[in-house]
mmCIF file with all atom_site columns, C-alpha atoms and ligand atoms in Angstrom:
data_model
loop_
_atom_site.group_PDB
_atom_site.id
_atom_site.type_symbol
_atom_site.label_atom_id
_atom_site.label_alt_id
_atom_site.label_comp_id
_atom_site.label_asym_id
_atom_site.label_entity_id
_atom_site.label_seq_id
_atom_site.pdbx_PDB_ins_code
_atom_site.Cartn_x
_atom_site.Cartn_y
_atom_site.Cartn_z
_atom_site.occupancy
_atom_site.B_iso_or_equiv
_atom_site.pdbx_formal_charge
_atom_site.auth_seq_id
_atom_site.auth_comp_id
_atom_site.auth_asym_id
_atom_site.auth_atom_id
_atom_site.pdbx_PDB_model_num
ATOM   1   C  CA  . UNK A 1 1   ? 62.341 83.906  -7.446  1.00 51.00 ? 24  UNK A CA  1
ATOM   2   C  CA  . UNK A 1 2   ? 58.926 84.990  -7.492  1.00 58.00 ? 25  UNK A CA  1
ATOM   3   C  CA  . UNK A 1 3   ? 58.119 88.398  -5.618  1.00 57.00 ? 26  UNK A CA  1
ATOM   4   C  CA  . UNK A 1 4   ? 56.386 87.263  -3.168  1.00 68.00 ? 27  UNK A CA  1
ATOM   5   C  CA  . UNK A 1 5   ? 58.792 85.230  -2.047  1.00 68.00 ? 28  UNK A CA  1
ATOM   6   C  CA  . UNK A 1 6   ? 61.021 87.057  -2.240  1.00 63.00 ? 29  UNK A CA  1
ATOM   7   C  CA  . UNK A 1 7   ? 59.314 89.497  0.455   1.00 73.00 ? 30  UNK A CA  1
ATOM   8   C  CA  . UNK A 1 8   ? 58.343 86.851  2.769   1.00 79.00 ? 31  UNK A CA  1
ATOM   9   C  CA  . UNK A 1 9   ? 61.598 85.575  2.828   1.00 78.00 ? 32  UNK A CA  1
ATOM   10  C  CA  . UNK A 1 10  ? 63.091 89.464  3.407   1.00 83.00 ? 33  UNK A CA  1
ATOM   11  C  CA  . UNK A 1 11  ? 61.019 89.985  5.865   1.00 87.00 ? 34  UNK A CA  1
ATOM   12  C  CA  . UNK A 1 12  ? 61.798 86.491  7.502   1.00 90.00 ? 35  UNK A CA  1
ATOM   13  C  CA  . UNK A 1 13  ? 65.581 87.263  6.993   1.00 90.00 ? 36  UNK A CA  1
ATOM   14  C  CA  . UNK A 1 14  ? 65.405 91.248  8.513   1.00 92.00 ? 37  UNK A CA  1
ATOM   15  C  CA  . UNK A 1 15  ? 63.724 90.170  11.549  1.00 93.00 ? 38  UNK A CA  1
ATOM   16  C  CA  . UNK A 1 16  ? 65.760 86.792  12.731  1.00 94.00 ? 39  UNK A CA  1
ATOM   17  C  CA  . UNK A 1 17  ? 69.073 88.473  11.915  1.00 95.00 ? 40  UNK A CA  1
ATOM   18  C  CA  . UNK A 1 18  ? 67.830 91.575  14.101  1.00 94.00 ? 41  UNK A CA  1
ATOM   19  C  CA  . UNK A 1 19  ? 66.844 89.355  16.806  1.00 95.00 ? 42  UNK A CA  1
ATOM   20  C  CA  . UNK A 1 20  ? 69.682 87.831  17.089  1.00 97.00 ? 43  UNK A CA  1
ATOM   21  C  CA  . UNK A 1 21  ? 72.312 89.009  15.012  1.00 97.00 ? 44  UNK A CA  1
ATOM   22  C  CA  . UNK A 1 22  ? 75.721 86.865  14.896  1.00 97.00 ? 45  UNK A CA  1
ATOM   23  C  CA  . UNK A 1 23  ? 77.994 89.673  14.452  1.00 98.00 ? 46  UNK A CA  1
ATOM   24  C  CA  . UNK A 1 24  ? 77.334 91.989  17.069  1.00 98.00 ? 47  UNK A CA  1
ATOM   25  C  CA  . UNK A 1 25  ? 80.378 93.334  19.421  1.00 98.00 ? 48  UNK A CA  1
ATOM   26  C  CA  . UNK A 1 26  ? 84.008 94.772  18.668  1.00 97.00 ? 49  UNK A CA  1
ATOM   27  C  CA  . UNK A 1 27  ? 86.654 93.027  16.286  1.00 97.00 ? 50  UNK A CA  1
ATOM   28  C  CA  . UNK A 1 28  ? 89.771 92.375  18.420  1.00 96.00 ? 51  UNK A CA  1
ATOM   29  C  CA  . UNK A 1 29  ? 92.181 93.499  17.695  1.00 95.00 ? 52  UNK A CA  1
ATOM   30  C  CA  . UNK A 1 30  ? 90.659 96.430  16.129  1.00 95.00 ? 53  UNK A CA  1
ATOM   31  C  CA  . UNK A 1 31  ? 92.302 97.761  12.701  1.00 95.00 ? 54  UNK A CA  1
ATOM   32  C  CA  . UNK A 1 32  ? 89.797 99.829  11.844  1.00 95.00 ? 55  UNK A CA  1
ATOM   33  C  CA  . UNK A 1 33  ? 87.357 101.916 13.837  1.00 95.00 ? 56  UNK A CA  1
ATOM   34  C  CA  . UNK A 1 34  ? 84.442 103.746 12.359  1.00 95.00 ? 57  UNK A CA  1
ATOM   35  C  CA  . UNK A 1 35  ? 80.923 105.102 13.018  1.00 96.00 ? 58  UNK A CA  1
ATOM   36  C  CA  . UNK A 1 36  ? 77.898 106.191 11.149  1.00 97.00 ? 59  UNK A CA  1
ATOM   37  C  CA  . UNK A 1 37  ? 74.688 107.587 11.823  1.00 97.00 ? 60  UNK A CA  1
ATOM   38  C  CA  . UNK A 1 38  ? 71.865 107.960 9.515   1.00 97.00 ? 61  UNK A CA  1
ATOM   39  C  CA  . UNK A 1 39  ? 69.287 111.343 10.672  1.00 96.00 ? 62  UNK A CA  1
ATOM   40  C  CA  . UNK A 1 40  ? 66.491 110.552 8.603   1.00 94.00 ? 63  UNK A CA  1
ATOM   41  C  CA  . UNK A 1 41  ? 65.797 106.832 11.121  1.00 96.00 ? 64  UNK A CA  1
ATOM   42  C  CA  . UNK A 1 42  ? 68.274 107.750 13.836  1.00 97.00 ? 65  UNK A CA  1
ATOM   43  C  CA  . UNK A 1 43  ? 70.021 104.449 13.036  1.00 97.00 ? 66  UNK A CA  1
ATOM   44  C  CA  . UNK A 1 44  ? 73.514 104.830 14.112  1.00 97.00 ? 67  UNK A CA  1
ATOM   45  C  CA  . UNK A 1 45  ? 76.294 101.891 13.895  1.00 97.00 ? 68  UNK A CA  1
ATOM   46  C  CA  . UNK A 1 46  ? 80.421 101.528 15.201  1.00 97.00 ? 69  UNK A CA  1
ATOM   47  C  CA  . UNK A 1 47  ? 81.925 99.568  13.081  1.00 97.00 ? 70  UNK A CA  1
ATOM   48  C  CA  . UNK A 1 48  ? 85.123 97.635  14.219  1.00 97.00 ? 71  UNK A CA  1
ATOM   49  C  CA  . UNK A 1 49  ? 87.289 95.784  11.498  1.00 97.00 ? 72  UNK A CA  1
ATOM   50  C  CA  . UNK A 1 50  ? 90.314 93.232  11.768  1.00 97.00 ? 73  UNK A CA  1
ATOM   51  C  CA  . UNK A 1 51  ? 92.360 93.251  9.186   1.00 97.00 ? 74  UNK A CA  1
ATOM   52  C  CA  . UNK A 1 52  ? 95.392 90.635  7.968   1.00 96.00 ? 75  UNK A CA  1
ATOM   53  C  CA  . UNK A 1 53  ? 98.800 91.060  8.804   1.00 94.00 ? 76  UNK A CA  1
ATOM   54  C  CA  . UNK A 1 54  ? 99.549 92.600  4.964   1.00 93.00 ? 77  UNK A CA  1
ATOM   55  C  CA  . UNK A 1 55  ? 96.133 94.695  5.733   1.00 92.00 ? 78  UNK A CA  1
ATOM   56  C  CA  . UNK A 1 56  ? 94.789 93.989  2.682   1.00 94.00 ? 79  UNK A CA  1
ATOM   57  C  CA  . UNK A 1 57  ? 92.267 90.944  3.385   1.00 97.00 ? 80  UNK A CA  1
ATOM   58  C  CA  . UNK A 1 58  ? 88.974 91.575  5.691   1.00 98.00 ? 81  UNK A CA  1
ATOM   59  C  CA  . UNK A 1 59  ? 89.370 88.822  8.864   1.00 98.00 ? 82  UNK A CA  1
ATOM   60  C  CA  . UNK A 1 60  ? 86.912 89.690  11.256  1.00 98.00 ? 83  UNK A CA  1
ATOM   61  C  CA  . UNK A 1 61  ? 83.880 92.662  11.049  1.00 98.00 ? 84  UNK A CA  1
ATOM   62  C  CA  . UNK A 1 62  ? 81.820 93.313  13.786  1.00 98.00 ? 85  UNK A CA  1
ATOM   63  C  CA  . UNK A 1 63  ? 79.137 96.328  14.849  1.00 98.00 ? 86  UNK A CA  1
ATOM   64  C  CA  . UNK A 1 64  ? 77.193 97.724  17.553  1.00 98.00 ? 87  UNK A CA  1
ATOM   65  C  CA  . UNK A 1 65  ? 74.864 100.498 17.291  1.00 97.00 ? 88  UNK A CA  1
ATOM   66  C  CA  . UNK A 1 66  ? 70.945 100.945 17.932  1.00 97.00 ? 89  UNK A CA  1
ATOM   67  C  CA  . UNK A 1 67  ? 68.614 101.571 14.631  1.00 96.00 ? 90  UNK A CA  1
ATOM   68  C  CA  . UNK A 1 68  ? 65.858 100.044 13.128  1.00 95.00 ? 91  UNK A CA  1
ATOM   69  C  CA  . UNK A 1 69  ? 65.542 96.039  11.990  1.00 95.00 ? 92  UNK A CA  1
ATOM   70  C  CA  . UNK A 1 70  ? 66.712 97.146  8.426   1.00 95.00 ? 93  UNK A CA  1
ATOM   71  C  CA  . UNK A 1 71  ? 69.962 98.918  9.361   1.00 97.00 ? 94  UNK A CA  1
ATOM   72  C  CA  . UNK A 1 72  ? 71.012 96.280  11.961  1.00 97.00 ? 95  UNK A CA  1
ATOM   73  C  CA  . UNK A 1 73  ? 70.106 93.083  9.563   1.00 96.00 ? 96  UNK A CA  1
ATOM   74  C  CA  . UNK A 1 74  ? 71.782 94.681  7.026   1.00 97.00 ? 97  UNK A CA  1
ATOM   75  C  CA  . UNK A 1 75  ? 74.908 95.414  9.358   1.00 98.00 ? 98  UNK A CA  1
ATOM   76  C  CA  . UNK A 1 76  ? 74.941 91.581  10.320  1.00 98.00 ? 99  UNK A CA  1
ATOM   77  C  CA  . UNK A 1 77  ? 74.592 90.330  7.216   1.00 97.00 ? 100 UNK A CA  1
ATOM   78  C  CA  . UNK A 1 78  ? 77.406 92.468  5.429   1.00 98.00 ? 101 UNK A CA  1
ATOM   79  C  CA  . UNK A 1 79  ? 79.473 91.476  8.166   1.00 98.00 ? 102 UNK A CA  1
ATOM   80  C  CA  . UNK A 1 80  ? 79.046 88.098  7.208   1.00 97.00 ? 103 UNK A CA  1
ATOM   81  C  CA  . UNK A 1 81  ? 79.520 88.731  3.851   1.00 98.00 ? 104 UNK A CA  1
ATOM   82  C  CA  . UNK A 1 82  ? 82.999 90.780  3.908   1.00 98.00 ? 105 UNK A CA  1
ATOM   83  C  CA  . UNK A 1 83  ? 85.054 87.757  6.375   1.00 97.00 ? 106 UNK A CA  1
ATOM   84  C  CA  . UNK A 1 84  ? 88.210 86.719  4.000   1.00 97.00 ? 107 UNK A CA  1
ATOM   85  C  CA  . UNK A 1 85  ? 87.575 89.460  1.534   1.00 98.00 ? 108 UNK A CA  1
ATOM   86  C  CA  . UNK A 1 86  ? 90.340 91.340  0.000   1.00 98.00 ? 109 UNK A CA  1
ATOM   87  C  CA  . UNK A 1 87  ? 89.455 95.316  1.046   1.00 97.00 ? 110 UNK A CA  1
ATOM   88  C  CA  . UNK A 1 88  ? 89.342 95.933  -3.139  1.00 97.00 ? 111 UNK A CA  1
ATOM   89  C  CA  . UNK A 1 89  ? 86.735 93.290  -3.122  1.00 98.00 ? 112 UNK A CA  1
ATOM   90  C  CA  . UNK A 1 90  ? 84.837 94.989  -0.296  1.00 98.00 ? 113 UNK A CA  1
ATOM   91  C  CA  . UNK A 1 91  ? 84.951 97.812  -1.703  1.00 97.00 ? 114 UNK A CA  1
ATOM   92  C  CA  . UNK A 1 92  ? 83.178 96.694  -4.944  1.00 98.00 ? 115 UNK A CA  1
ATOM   93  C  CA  . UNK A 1 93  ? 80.710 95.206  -2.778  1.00 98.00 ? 116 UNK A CA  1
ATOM   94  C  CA  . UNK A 1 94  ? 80.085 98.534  -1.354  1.00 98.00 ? 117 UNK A CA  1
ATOM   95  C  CA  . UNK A 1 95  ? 79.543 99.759  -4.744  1.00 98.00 ? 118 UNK A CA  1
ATOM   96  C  CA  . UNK A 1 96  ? 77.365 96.775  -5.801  1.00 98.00 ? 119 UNK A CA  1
ATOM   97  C  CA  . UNK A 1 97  ? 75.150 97.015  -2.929  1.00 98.00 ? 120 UNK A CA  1
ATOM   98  C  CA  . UNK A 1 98  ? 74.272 100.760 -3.754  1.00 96.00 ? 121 UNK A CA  1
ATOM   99  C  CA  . UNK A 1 99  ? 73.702 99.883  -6.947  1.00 96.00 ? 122 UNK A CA  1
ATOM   100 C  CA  . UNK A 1 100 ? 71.331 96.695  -5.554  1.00 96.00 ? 123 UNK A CA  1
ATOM   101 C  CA  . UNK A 1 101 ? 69.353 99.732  -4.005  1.00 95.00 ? 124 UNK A CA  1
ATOM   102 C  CA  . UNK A 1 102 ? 68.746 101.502 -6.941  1.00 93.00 ? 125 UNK A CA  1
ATOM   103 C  CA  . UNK A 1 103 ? 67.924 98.256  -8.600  1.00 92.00 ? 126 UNK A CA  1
ATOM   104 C  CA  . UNK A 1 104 ? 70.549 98.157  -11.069 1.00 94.00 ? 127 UNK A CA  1
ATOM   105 C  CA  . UNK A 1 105 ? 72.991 95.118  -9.886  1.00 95.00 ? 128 UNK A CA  1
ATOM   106 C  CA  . UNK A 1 106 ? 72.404 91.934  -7.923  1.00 95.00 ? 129 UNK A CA  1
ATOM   107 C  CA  . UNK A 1 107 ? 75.242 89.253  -6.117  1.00 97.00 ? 130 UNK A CA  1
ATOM   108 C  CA  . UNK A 1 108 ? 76.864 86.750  -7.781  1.00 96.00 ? 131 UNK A CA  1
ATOM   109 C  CA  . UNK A 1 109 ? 75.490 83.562  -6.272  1.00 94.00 ? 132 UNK A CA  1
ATOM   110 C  CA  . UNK A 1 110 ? 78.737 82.936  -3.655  1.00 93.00 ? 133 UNK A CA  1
ATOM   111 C  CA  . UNK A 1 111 ? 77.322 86.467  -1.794  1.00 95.00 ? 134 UNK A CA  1
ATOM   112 C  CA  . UNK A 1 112 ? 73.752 85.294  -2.768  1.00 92.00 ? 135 UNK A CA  1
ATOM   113 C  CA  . UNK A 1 113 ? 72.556 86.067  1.013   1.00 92.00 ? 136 UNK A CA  1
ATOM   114 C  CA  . UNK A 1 114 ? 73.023 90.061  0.277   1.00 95.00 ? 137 UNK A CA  1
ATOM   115 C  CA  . UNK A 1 115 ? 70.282 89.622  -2.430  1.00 93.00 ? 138 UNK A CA  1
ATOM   116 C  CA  . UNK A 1 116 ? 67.557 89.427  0.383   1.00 90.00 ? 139 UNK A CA  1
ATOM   117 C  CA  . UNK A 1 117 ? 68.457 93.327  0.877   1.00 93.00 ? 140 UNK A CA  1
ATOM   118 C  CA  . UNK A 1 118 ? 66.597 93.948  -2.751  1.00 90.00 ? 141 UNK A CA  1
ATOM   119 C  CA  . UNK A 1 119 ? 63.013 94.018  -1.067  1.00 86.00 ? 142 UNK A CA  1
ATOM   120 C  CA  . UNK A 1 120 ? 64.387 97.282  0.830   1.00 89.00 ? 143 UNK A CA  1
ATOM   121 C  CA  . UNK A 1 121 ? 64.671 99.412  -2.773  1.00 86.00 ? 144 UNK A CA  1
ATOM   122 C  CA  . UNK A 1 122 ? 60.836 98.603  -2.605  1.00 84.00 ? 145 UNK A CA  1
ATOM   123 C  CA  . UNK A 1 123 ? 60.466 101.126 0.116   1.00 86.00 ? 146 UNK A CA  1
ATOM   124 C  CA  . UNK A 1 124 ? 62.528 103.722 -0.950  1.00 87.00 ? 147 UNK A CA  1
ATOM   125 C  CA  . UNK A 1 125 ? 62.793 106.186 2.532   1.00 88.00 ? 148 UNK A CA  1
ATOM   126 C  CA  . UNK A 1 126 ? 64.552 102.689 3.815   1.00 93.00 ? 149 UNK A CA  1
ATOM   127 C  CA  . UNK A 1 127 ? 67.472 102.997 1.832   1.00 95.00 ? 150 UNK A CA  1
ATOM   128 C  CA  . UNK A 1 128 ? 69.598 104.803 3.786   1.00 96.00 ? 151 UNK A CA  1
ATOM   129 C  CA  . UNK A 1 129 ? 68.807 102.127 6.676   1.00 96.00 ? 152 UNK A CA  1
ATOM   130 C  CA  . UNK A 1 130 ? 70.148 99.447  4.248   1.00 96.00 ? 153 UNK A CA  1
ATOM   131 C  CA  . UNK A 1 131 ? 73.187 101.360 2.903   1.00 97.00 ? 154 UNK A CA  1
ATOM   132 C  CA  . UNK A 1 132 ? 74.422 102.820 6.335   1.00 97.00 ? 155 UNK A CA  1
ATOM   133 C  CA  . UNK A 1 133 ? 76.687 100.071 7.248   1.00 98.00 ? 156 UNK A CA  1
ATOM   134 C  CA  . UNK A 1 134 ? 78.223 99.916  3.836   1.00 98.00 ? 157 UNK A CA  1
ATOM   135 C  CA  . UNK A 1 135 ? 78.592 103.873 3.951   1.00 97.00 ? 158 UNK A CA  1
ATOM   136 C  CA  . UNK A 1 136 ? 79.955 102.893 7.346   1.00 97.00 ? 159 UNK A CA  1
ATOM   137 C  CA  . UNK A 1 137 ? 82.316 100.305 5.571   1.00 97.00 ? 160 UNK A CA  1
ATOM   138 C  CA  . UNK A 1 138 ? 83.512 102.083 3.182   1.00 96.00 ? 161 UNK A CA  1
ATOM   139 C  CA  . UNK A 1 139 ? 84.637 104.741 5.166   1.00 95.00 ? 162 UNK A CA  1
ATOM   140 C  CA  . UNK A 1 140 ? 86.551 102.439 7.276   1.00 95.00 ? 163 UNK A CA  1
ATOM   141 C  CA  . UNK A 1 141 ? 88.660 100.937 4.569   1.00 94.00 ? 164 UNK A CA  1
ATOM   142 C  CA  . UNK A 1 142 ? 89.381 104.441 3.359   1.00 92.00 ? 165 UNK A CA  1
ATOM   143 C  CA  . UNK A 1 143 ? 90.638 105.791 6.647   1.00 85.00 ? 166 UNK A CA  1
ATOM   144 C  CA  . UNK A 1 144 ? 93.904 104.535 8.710   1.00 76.00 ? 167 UNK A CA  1
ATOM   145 C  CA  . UNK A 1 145 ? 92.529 105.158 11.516  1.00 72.00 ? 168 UNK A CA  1
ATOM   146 C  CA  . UNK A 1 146 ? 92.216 102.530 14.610  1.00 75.00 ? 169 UNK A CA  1
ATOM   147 C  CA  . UNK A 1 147 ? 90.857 105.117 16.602  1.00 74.00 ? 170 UNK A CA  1
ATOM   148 C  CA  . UNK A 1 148 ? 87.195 106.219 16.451  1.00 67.00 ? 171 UNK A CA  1
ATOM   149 C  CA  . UNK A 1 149 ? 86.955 109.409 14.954  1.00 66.00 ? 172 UNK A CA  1
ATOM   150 C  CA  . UNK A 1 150 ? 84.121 111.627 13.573  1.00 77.00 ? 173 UNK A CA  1
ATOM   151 C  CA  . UNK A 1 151 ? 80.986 110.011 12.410  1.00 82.00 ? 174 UNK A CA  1
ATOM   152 C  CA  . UNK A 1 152 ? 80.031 109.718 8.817   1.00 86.00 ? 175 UNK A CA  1
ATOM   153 C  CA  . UNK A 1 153 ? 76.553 110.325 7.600   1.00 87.00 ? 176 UNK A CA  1
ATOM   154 C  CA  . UNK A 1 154 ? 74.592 109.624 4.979   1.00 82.00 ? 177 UNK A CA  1
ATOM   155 C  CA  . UNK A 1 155 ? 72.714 112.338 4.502   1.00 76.00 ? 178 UNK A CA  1
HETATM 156 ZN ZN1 . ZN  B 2 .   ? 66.517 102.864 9.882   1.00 51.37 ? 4   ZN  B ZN1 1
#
């Protein structure tokens, strides 16, 4: 796709999904419970997760939190992204995505949606916006915790 494309359709894809994101509110039940906060924006995100019965397949994610349009699209469109996934496959994702921001990796074309994220790693002081709900994410899926606990950062 040509770049400037690309951008238009970014910025076309940041701003509807932070105007009216489709994930927002608490997975119920809630499996997994975690929050983030990223100082450099002041973007901060909770994180609720539903897992399967086994606990090893993603069924429901959803987040609140307040931030800027970057962190909160790219909240709503990872939680998209991660319904039916095997946690192992999320947490590749996680890894893919970071890599996305350092422009090393793209999605295959089944999670072809994430690939919007790229024009962030254009503006590099937004990367932590993009990558908190991941960081978020991934801390999740390591913990056992239903429970809130501490917040992770990014910093
Ligand atoms: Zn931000």
């Amino acid at each position: 796709m040509a770049l400037d494309n690309l951008r238009d359709l970014y910025q076309q894809v940041i701003l509807e999904r932070y105007k009216k994101p489709r994930n927002r509110g608490k997975a119920d039940p809630i499996d997994r419970y975690q929050k983030g906060h990223n100082p450099s924006c002041g973007d901060t995100i909770e994180l609720t997760v539903k897992l399967s019965e086994l606990g090893d397949r993603i069924d429901d994610v959803k987040f609140e939190g307040e931030g800027c349009a970057i962190a909160m699209a790219s909240a709503d469109l990872m939680a998209d992204a991660l319904r039916g996934k095997t946690t192992d496959e999320a947490l590749e994702m996680v890894q893919r995505f970071q890599s996305m921001m350092r422009g090393e990796a793209e999605f295959p074309q089944d999670l072809r949606k994430l690939n919007v994220m790229q024009g962030v790693a254009q503006f590099p002081v937004r990367i932590k916006c993009a990558n908190l709900s991941w960081h978020t994410l991934k801390a999740a899926l390591e913990s056992s915790q239903a429970q809130p606990v501490a917040a992770v950062s990014n910093e």
